[in-house]
Coordinates of N, CA, C and O in Angstrom, one line a residue:
Y1 N -0.1 19.6 7.1 CA -0.1 18.3 7.7 C -1.5 17.7 7.7 O -1.7 16.5 7.8
A2 N -2.5 18.5 7.6 CA -3.9 18.0 7.6 C -4.2 17.1 6.4 O -4.8 16.0 6.5
E3 N -3.7 17.5 5.2 CA -3.8 16.6 4.0 C -3.1 15.3 4.2 O -3.6 14.2 3.8
L4 N -1.9 15.4 4.8 CA -1.1 14.2 5.0 C -1.8 13.2 6.0 O -1.9 12.0 5.8
C5 N -2.4 13.8 7.0 CA -3.1 13.0 8.0 C -4.3 12.4 7.4 O -4.7 11.2 7.7
G6 N -5.0 13.1 6.5 CA -6.2 12.6 5.8 C -5.8 11.4 4.9 O -6.5 10.4 4.9
S7 N -4.7 11.5 4.3 CA -4.2 10.5 3.4 C -3.8 9.2 4.2 O -4.1 8.1 3.8
M8 N -3.2 9.4 5.3 CA -2.8 8.3 6.2 C -4.1 7.6 6.8 O -4.1 6.4 6.9
D9 N -5.1 8.4 7.0 CA -6.4 7.9 7.5 C -7.0 7.0 6.4 O -7.6 5.9 6.7
E10 N -6.9 7.4 5.2 CA -7.4 6.6 4.1 C -6.6 5.2 4.0 O -7.2 4.2 3.7
V11 N -5.3 5.3 4.2 CA -4.5 4.0 4.2 C -5.1 3.1 5.3 O -5.4 1.9 5.0
A12 N -5.3 3.6 6.5 CA -5.9 2.8 7.6 C -7.3 2.3 7.2 O -7.6 1.2 7.5
D13 N -8.1 3.2 6.7 CA -9.5 2.7 6.3 C -9.5 1.6 5.3 O -10.3 0.6 5.5
Q14 N -8.6 1.6 4.3 CA -8.6 0.6 3.3 C -8.1 -0.7 4.0 O -8.6 -1.8 3.7
L15 N -7.1 -0.6 4.9 CA -6.6 -1.8 5.6 C -7.6 -2.4 6.5 O -7.7 -3.6 6.7
E16 N -8.4 -1.5 7.2 CA -9.5 -2.0 8.0 C -10.5 -2.8 7.2 O -11.0 -3.8 7.6
D17 N -10.9 -2.2 6.0 CA -11.8 -2.9 5.1 C -11.3 -4.3 4.7 O -12.0 -5.3 4.6
A18 N -10.0 -4.3 4.4 CA -9.3 -5.6 4.0 C -9.4 -6.6 5.1 O -9.7 -7.8 4.9
A19 N -9.1 -6.2 6.4 CA -9.2 -7.1 7.5 C -10.6 -7.6 7.7 O -10.8 -8.8 8.0
Y20 N -11.6 -6.7 7.5 CA -13.0 -7.1 7.6 C -13.3 -8.2 6.6 O -14.0 -9.2 6.9
L21 N -12.9 -8.0 5.4 CA -13.1 -9.0 4.3 C -12.5 -10.3 4.6 O -13.0 -11.4 4.3
L22 N -11.3 -10.3 5.2 CA -10.6 -11.5 5.6 C -11.4 -12.3 6.6 O -11.5 -13.5 6.6
G23 N -12.1 -11.6 7.5 CA -12.9 -12.2 8.5 C -14.2 -12.9 7.9 O -14.8 -13.7 8.5
M24 N -14.5 -12.6 6.6 CA -15.7 -13.2 6.0 C -15.3 -14.5 5.3 O -16.3 -15.1 4.8
L25 N -14.1 -14.9 5.2 CA -13.7 -16.1 4.6 C -14.3 -17.3 5.3 O -14.2 -17.4 6.6
P26 N -15.0 -18.2 4.6 CA -15.7 -19.2 5.4 C -14.8 -20.3 5.9 O -15.0 -20.8 7.0
T27 N -13.7 -20.6 5.2 CA -12.8 -21.6 5.7 C -11.4 -21.3 5.3 O -11.1 -20.5 4.4
V28 N -10.4 -21.9 6.0 CA -9.0 -21.7 5.6 C -8.8 -22.3 4.2 O -8.0 -21.7 3.4
E29 N -9.4 -23.4 3.9 CA -9.3 -24.0 2.6 C -9.6 -23.1 1.4 O -9.0 -23.1 0.4
S30 N -10.6 -22.2 1.7 CA -10.9 -21.3 0.6 C -9.8 -20.3 0.3 O -9.8 -19.7 -0.8
L31 N -9.0 -20.1 1.2 CA -7.8 -19.1 1.0 C -6.7 -19.8 0.4 O -5.9 -19.2 -0.3
D32 N -6.6 -21.2 0.5 CA -5.4 -21.9 0.0 C -5.2 -21.6 -1.5 O -4.1 -21.5 -1.9
A33 N -6.3 -21.6 -2.3 CA -6.1 -21.5 -3.7 C -5.6 -20.1 -4.1 O -4.9 -20.0 -5.2
V34 N -5.8 -19.1 -3.3 CA -5.3 -17.7 -3.7 C -4.3 -17.2 -2.7 O -4.0 -16.0 -2.8
E35 N -3.8 -18.1 -1.9 CA -2.9 -17.6 -0.9 C -1.6 -16.9 -1.5 O -1.3 -15.8 -1.0
W36 N -1.0 -17.5 -2.5 CA 0.2 -16.9 -3.0 C 0.0 -15.5 -3.6 O 0.7 -14.5 -3.2
P37 N -0.9 -15.2 -4.5 CA -1.1 -13.9 -5.0 C -1.5 -12.9 -3.9 O -1.0 -11.7 -3.9
L38 N -2.4 -13.3 -3.0 CA -2.8 -12.3 -2.0 C -1.7 -12.1 -1.0 O -1.5 -10.9 -0.5
N39 N -0.9 -13.1 -0.7 CA 0.2 -12.9 0.2 C 1.2 -11.9 -0.4 O 1.8 -11.0 0.3
Q40 N 1.5 -12.1 -1.7 CA 2.4 -11.2 -2.3 C 1.9 -9.7 -2.3 O 2.7 -8.8 -2.0
L41 N 0.7 -9.6 -2.5 CA 0.1 -8.2 -2.5 C 0.1 -7.6 -1.1 O 0.6 -6.5 -0.9
A42 N -0.2 -8.4 -0.1 CA -0.2 -8.0 1.3 C 1.2 -7.6 1.8 O 1.4 -6.6 2.5
E43 N 2.2 -8.4 1.4 CA 3.6 -8.1 1.7 C 4.1 -6.8 1.1 O 4.8 -6.1 1.8
K44 N 3.7 -6.5 -0.1 CA 4.1 -5.3 -0.7 C 3.4 -4.1 0.0 O 4.1 -3.1 0.3
V45 N 2.2 -4.2 0.4 CA 1.5 -3.2 1.1 C 2.2 -3.0 2.5 O 2.4 -1.9 3.0
L46 N 2.5 -4.1 3.2 CA 3.2 -4.0 4.5 C 4.5 -3.3 4.3 O 4.8 -2.4 5.2
T47 N 5.2 -3.6 3.3 CA 6.5 -2.9 3.1 C 6.2 -1.4 2.8 O 7.0 -0.6 3.4
G48 N 5.2 -1.1 2.1 CA 4.8 0.3 1.9 C 4.5 1.0 3.2 O 4.9 2.2 3.4
V49 N 3.8 0.3 4.1 CA 3.5 0.9 5.4 C 4.7 1.2 6.2 O 4.9 2.2 6.8
H50 N 5.6 0.2 6.3 CA 6.9 0.4 7.0 C 7.7 1.5 6.4 O 8.3 2.3 7.2
T51 N 7.7 1.6 5.1 CA 8.4 2.7 4.4 C 7.8 4.1 4.8 O 8.5 5.0 5.0
L52 N 6.5 4.1 4.8 CA 5.8 5.3 5.2 C 6.1 5.8 6.6 O 6.4 7.0 6.8
V53 N 6.2 4.9 7.5 CA 6.5 5.2 8.9 C 8.0 5.7 9.0 O 8.3 6.7 9.7
S54 N 8.8 5.0 8.3 CA 10.2 5.4 8.2 C 10.4 6.8 7.7 O 11.2 7.6 8.2
C55 N 9.6 7.2 6.6 CA 9.7 8.5 6.0 C 9.2 9.6 7.0 O 9.7 10.6 7.1
L56 N 8.1 9.2 7.7 CA 7.6 10.1 8.8 C 8.6 10.4 9.8 O 8.8 11.6 10.2
E57 N 9.3 9.4 10.3 CA 10.4 9.6 11.3 C 11.5 10.4 10.7 O 12.0 11.4 11.4
S58 N 11.9 10.1 9.5 CA 13.1 10.9 9.0 C 12.7 12.3 8.6 O 13.5 13.2 8.6
M59 N 11.4 12.5 8.3 CA 10.9 13.9 7.9 C 11.1 14.8 9.1 O 11.4 16.0 8.8
T60 N 11.0 14.4 10.3 CA 11.2 15.2 11.4 C 12.6 15.8 11.6 O 12.8 16.8 12.2
H61 N 13.6 15.1 11.0 CA 15.0 15.5 11.1 C 15.5 16.2 9.9 O 16.6 16.8 9.9
L62 N 14.7 16.3 8.8 CA 15.1 16.9 7.6 C 14.8 18.4 7.6 O 13.7 18.8 7.7
K63 N 15.8 19.2 7.7 CA 15.7 20.6 7.7 C 16.7 21.2 6.7 O 17.6 20.5 6.2
R64 N 16.6 22.4 6.4 CA 17.5 23.1 5.6 C 18.9 22.9 6.1 O 19.2 23.1 7.3
G65 N 19.8 22.4 5.2 CA 21.2 22.2 5.7 C 21.4 20.8 6.2 O 22.5 20.5 6.7
A66 N 20.4 19.9 6.1 CA 20.6 18.5 6.6 C 21.6 17.8 5.7 O 21.8 18.2 4.6
P67 N 22.2 16.8 6.2 CA 23.2 16.0 5.4 C 22.5 15.5 4.1 O 21.4 15.1 4.1
R68 N 23.3 15.6 3.1 CA 22.8 15.2 1.8 C 22.4 13.7 1.8 O 21.4 13.3 1.1
E69 N 23.1 12.8 2.5 CA 22.7 11.4 2.6 C 21.3 11.2 3.2 O 20.5 10.4 2.7
D70 N 20.9 12.1 4.2 CA 19.6 12.0 4.8 C 18.5 12.3 3.8 O 17.5 11.6 3.7
M71 N 18.8 13.3 3.0 CA 17.8 13.7 2.0 C 17.7 12.7 0.9 O 16.6 12.3 0.4
H72 N 18.8 12.1 0.5 CA 18.9 11.1 -0.5 C 18.1 9.9 0.0 O 17.3 9.3 -0.8
D73 N 18.3 9.4 1.2 CA 17.6 8.3 1.8 C 16.1 8.5 1.8 O 15.3 7.7 1.5
F74 N 15.7 9.8 2.2 CA 14.3 10.1 2.3 C 13.6 10.0 0.9 O 12.6 9.4 0.7
L75 N 14.3 10.6 -0.1 CA 13.7 10.6 -1.5 C 13.7 9.2 -2.1 O 12.8 8.9 -2.8
A76 N 14.7 8.4 -1.7 CA 14.7 7.0 -2.2 C 13.5 6.2 -1.6 O 12.9 5.4 -2.3
A77 N 13.2 6.5 -0.3 CA 12.1 5.9 0.3 C 10.8 6.3 -0.4 O 9.9 5.5 -0.6
I78 N 10.7 7.5 -0.8 CA 9.5 8.0 -1.5 C 9.4 7.3 -2.8 O 8.3 6.8 -3.2
D79 N 10.5 7.1 -3.5 CA 10.5 6.3 -4.7 C 10.0 4.9 -4.5 O 9.3 4.3 -5.3
R80 N 10.5 4.3 -3.4 CA 10.1 2.9 -3.1 C 8.6 2.8 -2.9 O 7.9 1.9 -3.4
M81 N 8.0 3.8 -2.3 CA 6.5 3.8 -2.1 C 5.8 3.9 -3.4 O 4.8 3.3 -3.6
E82 N 6.3 4.7 -4.3 CA 5.7 4.9 -5.6 C 5.8 3.6 -6.4 O 4.9 3.1 -7.1
K83 N 7.0 2.9 -6.3 CA 7.2 1.6 -7.0 C 6.2 0.6 -6.4 O 5.6 -0.2 -7.2
I84 N 6.0 0.6 -5.1 CA 5.0 -0.4 -4.5 C 3.6 -0.1 -5.1 O 2.9 -1.1 -5.4
E85 N 3.3 1.1 -5.2 CA 2.0 1.5 -5.8 C 1.8 0.9 -7.2 O 0.8 0.3 -7.5
H86 N 2.9 1.0 -8.0 CA 2.8 0.4 -9.3 C 2.8 -1.1 -9.3 O 2.1 -1.7 -10.2
D87 N 3.5 -1.7 -8.4 CA 3.6 -3.2 -8.3 C 2.3 -3.8 -7.8 O 2.2 -5.1 -7.9
T88 N 1.5 -3.1 -7.2 CA 0.2 -3.6 -6.6 C -1.0 -3.4 -7.5 O -2.1 -3.4 -7.0
D89 N -0.7 -3.3 -8.8 CA -1.8 -3.0 -9.7 C -2.8 -4.2 -9.6 O -2.5 -5.3 -9.8
E90 N -4.1 -3.8 -9.4 CA -5.1 -4.8 -9.2 C -5.3 -5.7 -10.4 O -5.7 -6.9 -10.3
R91 N -5.1 -5.2 -11.6 CA -5.2 -6.0 -12.8 C -4.3 -7.2 -12.8 O -4.7 -8.3 -13.3
K92 N -3.1 -7.1 -12.2 CA -2.2 -8.2 -12.2 C -2.8 -9.4 -11.3 O -2.7 -10.5 -11.7
I93 N -3.3 -9.0 -10.2 CA -3.8 -10.1 -9.3 C -5.1 -10.6 -9.7 O -5.4 -11.8 -9.5
T94 N -5.9 -9.8 -10.4 CA -7.2 -10.3 -10.9 C -7.1 -11.5 -11.8 O -7.8 -12.5 -11.7
T95 N -6.1 -11.6 -12.6 CA -5.8 -12.7 -13.5 C -5.6 -13.9 -12.7 O -6.1 -15.0 -13.0
A96 N -4.7 -13.8 -11.7 CA -4.4 -15.0 -10.8 C -5.6 -15.4 -10.1 O -5.9 -16.6 -9.9
L97 N -6.5 -14.5 -9.6 CA -7.7 -14.9 -8.9 C -8.7 -15.6 -9.8 O -9.3 -16.5 -9.4
M98 N -8.8 -15.1 -11.0 CA -9.7 -15.7 -12.0 C -9.4 -17.2 -12.2 O -10.3 -18.1 -12.3
D99 N -8.1 -17.5 -12.2 CA -7.7 -18.9 -12.4 C -7.9 -19.8 -11.2 O -7.9 -21.0 -11.3
R100 N -8.0 -19.2 -10.0 CA -7.9 -19.9 -8.8 C -9.2 -20.0 -8.0 O -9.4 -20.9 -7.1
A101 N -10.1 -19.0 -8.1 CA -11.3 -18.9 -7.3 C -12.2 -20.1 -7.7 O -12.4 -20.5 -8.8
A102 N -12.9 -20.7 -6.6 CA -13.7 -21.8 -6.8 C -15.1 -21.4 -7.4 O -15.7 -22.2 -8.1
D103 N -15.6 -20.3 -7.1 CA -16.9 -19.8 -7.6 C -17.0 -18.3 -7.6 O -16.0 -17.6 -7.2
A104 N -18.1 -17.8 -8.1 CA -18.2 -16.4 -8.3 C -18.2 -15.6 -7.0 O -17.6 -14.5 -6.9
G105 N -18.8 -16.2 -6.0 CA -18.8 -15.5 -4.7 C -17.4 -15.4 -4.1 O -17.0 -14.3 -3.6
Q106 N -16.6 -16.4 -4.2 CA -15.3 -16.4 -3.8 C -14.4 -15.4 -4.6 O -13.7 -14.6 -4.0
L107 N -14.6 -15.4 -5.9 CA -13.9 -14.5 -6.7 C -14.3 -13.0 -6.3 O -13.4 -12.2 -6.2
H108 N -15.5 -12.7 -6.0 CA -15.9 -11.4 -5.6 C -15.2 -11.0 -4.3 O -14.7 -9.9 -4.2
L109 N -15.3 -11.9 -3.3 CA -14.6 -11.6 -2.1 C -13.2 -11.3 -2.2 O -12.6 -10.4 -1.7
F110 N -12.5 -12.2 -2.9 CA -11.0 -12.0 -3.1 C -10.7 -10.8 -3.9 O -9.7 -10.1 -3.7
S111 N -11.5 -10.5 -4.9 CA -11.3 -9.3 -5.7 C -11.5 -8.0 -4.9 O -10.7 -7.1 -5.0
Q112 N -12.5 -8.0 -4.0 CA -12.7 -6.9 -3.1 C -11.5 -6.7 -2.1 O -11.1 -5.6 -1.8
L113 N -11.0 -7.9 -1.6 CA -9.8 -7.8 -0.8 C -8.6 -7.3 -1.5 O -7.9 -6.4 -1.0
A114 N -8.4 -7.7 -2.7 CA -7.3 -7.2 -3.5 C -7.4 -5.7 -3.8 O -6.5 -5.0 -3.7
R115 N -8.7 -5.3 -4.1 CA -8.9 -3.9 -4.4 C -8.6 -3.0 -3.1 O -8.0 -2.0 -3.3
R116 N -9.0 -3.5 -1.9 CA -8.7 -2.7 -0.7 C -7.2 -2.6 -0.5 O -6.6 -1.6 -0.1
L117 N -6.5 -3.7 -0.7 CA -5.0 -3.7 -0.6 C -4.4 -2.8 -1.6 O -3.5 -2.0 -1.3
E118 N -4.8 -2.8 -2.8 CA -4.3 -2.0 -3.9 C -4.6 -0.5 -3.6 O -3.7 0.4 -3.7
R119 N -5.8 -0.2 -3.1 CA -6.1 1.2 -2.8 C -5.3 1.7 -1.6 O -4.9 2.9 -1.6
S120 N -4.9 0.8 -0.6 CA -4.1 1.3 0.4 C -2.7 1.6 -0.1 O -2.1 2.6 0.3
A121 N -2.2 0.9 -1.1 CA -0.9 1.2 -1.7 C -1.0 2.5 -2.4 O 0.0 3.3 -2.4
D122 N -2.1 2.8 -3.1 CA -2.3 4.1 -3.7 C -2.2 5.2 -2.7 O -1.6 6.2 -3.0
W123 N -2.9 5.1 -1.6 CA -2.9 6.1 -0.6 C -1.5 6.3 0.1 O -1.1 7.4 0.4
I124 N -0.8 5.2 0.2 CA 0.6 5.2 0.7 C 1.5 6.1 -0.2 O 2.2 6.9 0.2
A125 N 1.3 5.9 -1.5 CA 2.1 6.7 -2.5 C 1.7 8.1 -2.4 O 2.6 9.0 -2.4
R126 N 0.4 8.4 -2.2 CA 0.0 9.8 -2.1 C 0.6 10.4 -0.8 O 1.0 11.6 -0.8
C127 N 0.7 9.7 0.2 CA 1.3 10.2 1.5 C 2.8 10.5 1.2 O 3.3 11.6 1.6
G128 N 3.4 9.7 0.4 CA 4.8 9.9 0.0 C 5.0 11.2 -0.7 O 5.9 12.0 -0.5
W129 N 4.1 11.4 -1.7 CA 4.1 12.6 -2.5 C 3.9 13.9 -1.6 O 4.6 14.9 -1.8
K130 N 3.0 13.8 -0.7 CA 2.7 14.9 0.2 C 3.9 15.2 1.1 O 4.3 16.4 1.3
M131 N 4.6 14.2 1.6 CA 5.8 14.4 2.4 C 6.9 15.0 1.6 O 7.6 15.9 2.1
R132 N 7.1 14.4 0.4 CA 8.1 15.0 -0.5 C 7.9 16.5 -0.8 O 8.8 17.3 -0.6
D133 N 6.7 16.8 -1.1 CA 6.4 18.2 -1.4 C 6.6 19.1 -0.2 O 7.1 20.2 -0.3
H134 N 6.2 18.6 1.0 CA 6.4 19.4 2.2 C 7.9 19.6 2.5 O 8.4 20.7 2.8
V135 N 8.7 18.5 2.4 CA 10.2 18.6 2.7 C 10.9 19.5 1.6 O 11.7 20.3 2.0
L136 N 10.5 19.4 0.4 CA 11.2 20.1 -0.7 C 10.8 21.6 -0.8 O 11.5 22.4 -1.4
T137 N 9.6 21.9 -0.2 CA 9.2 23.3 -0.2 C 9.5 23.9 1.1 O 9.4 25.0 1.4

């Protein structure tokens, strides 16, 4: 459980960094241009966090001889976390940001924000892999 807790701490650290960067935005108008791609990214990460919490809850009930449906649901949730990690590839959002940022400073700030969100999705997937390994062994 120590490795799993460490990975969950990394998720939280990346989200804390993202929140800090959001606080650095000078005006709401500066967010308008990139609102759609960043919102999509943030929503995917939020879904990943909810799925992670759901897996943690179900993991406490999964024991040898547990109903097959419970194990299937757990493994499907792990797969969803991995898909979210793939869907939050920073390269996809960088293209959208390049087209929308007003200046280099804004581009840098938005890129750093996207990077933190993408890294949190990476750590969410790692948590899923650790939980899967724990349950299956």
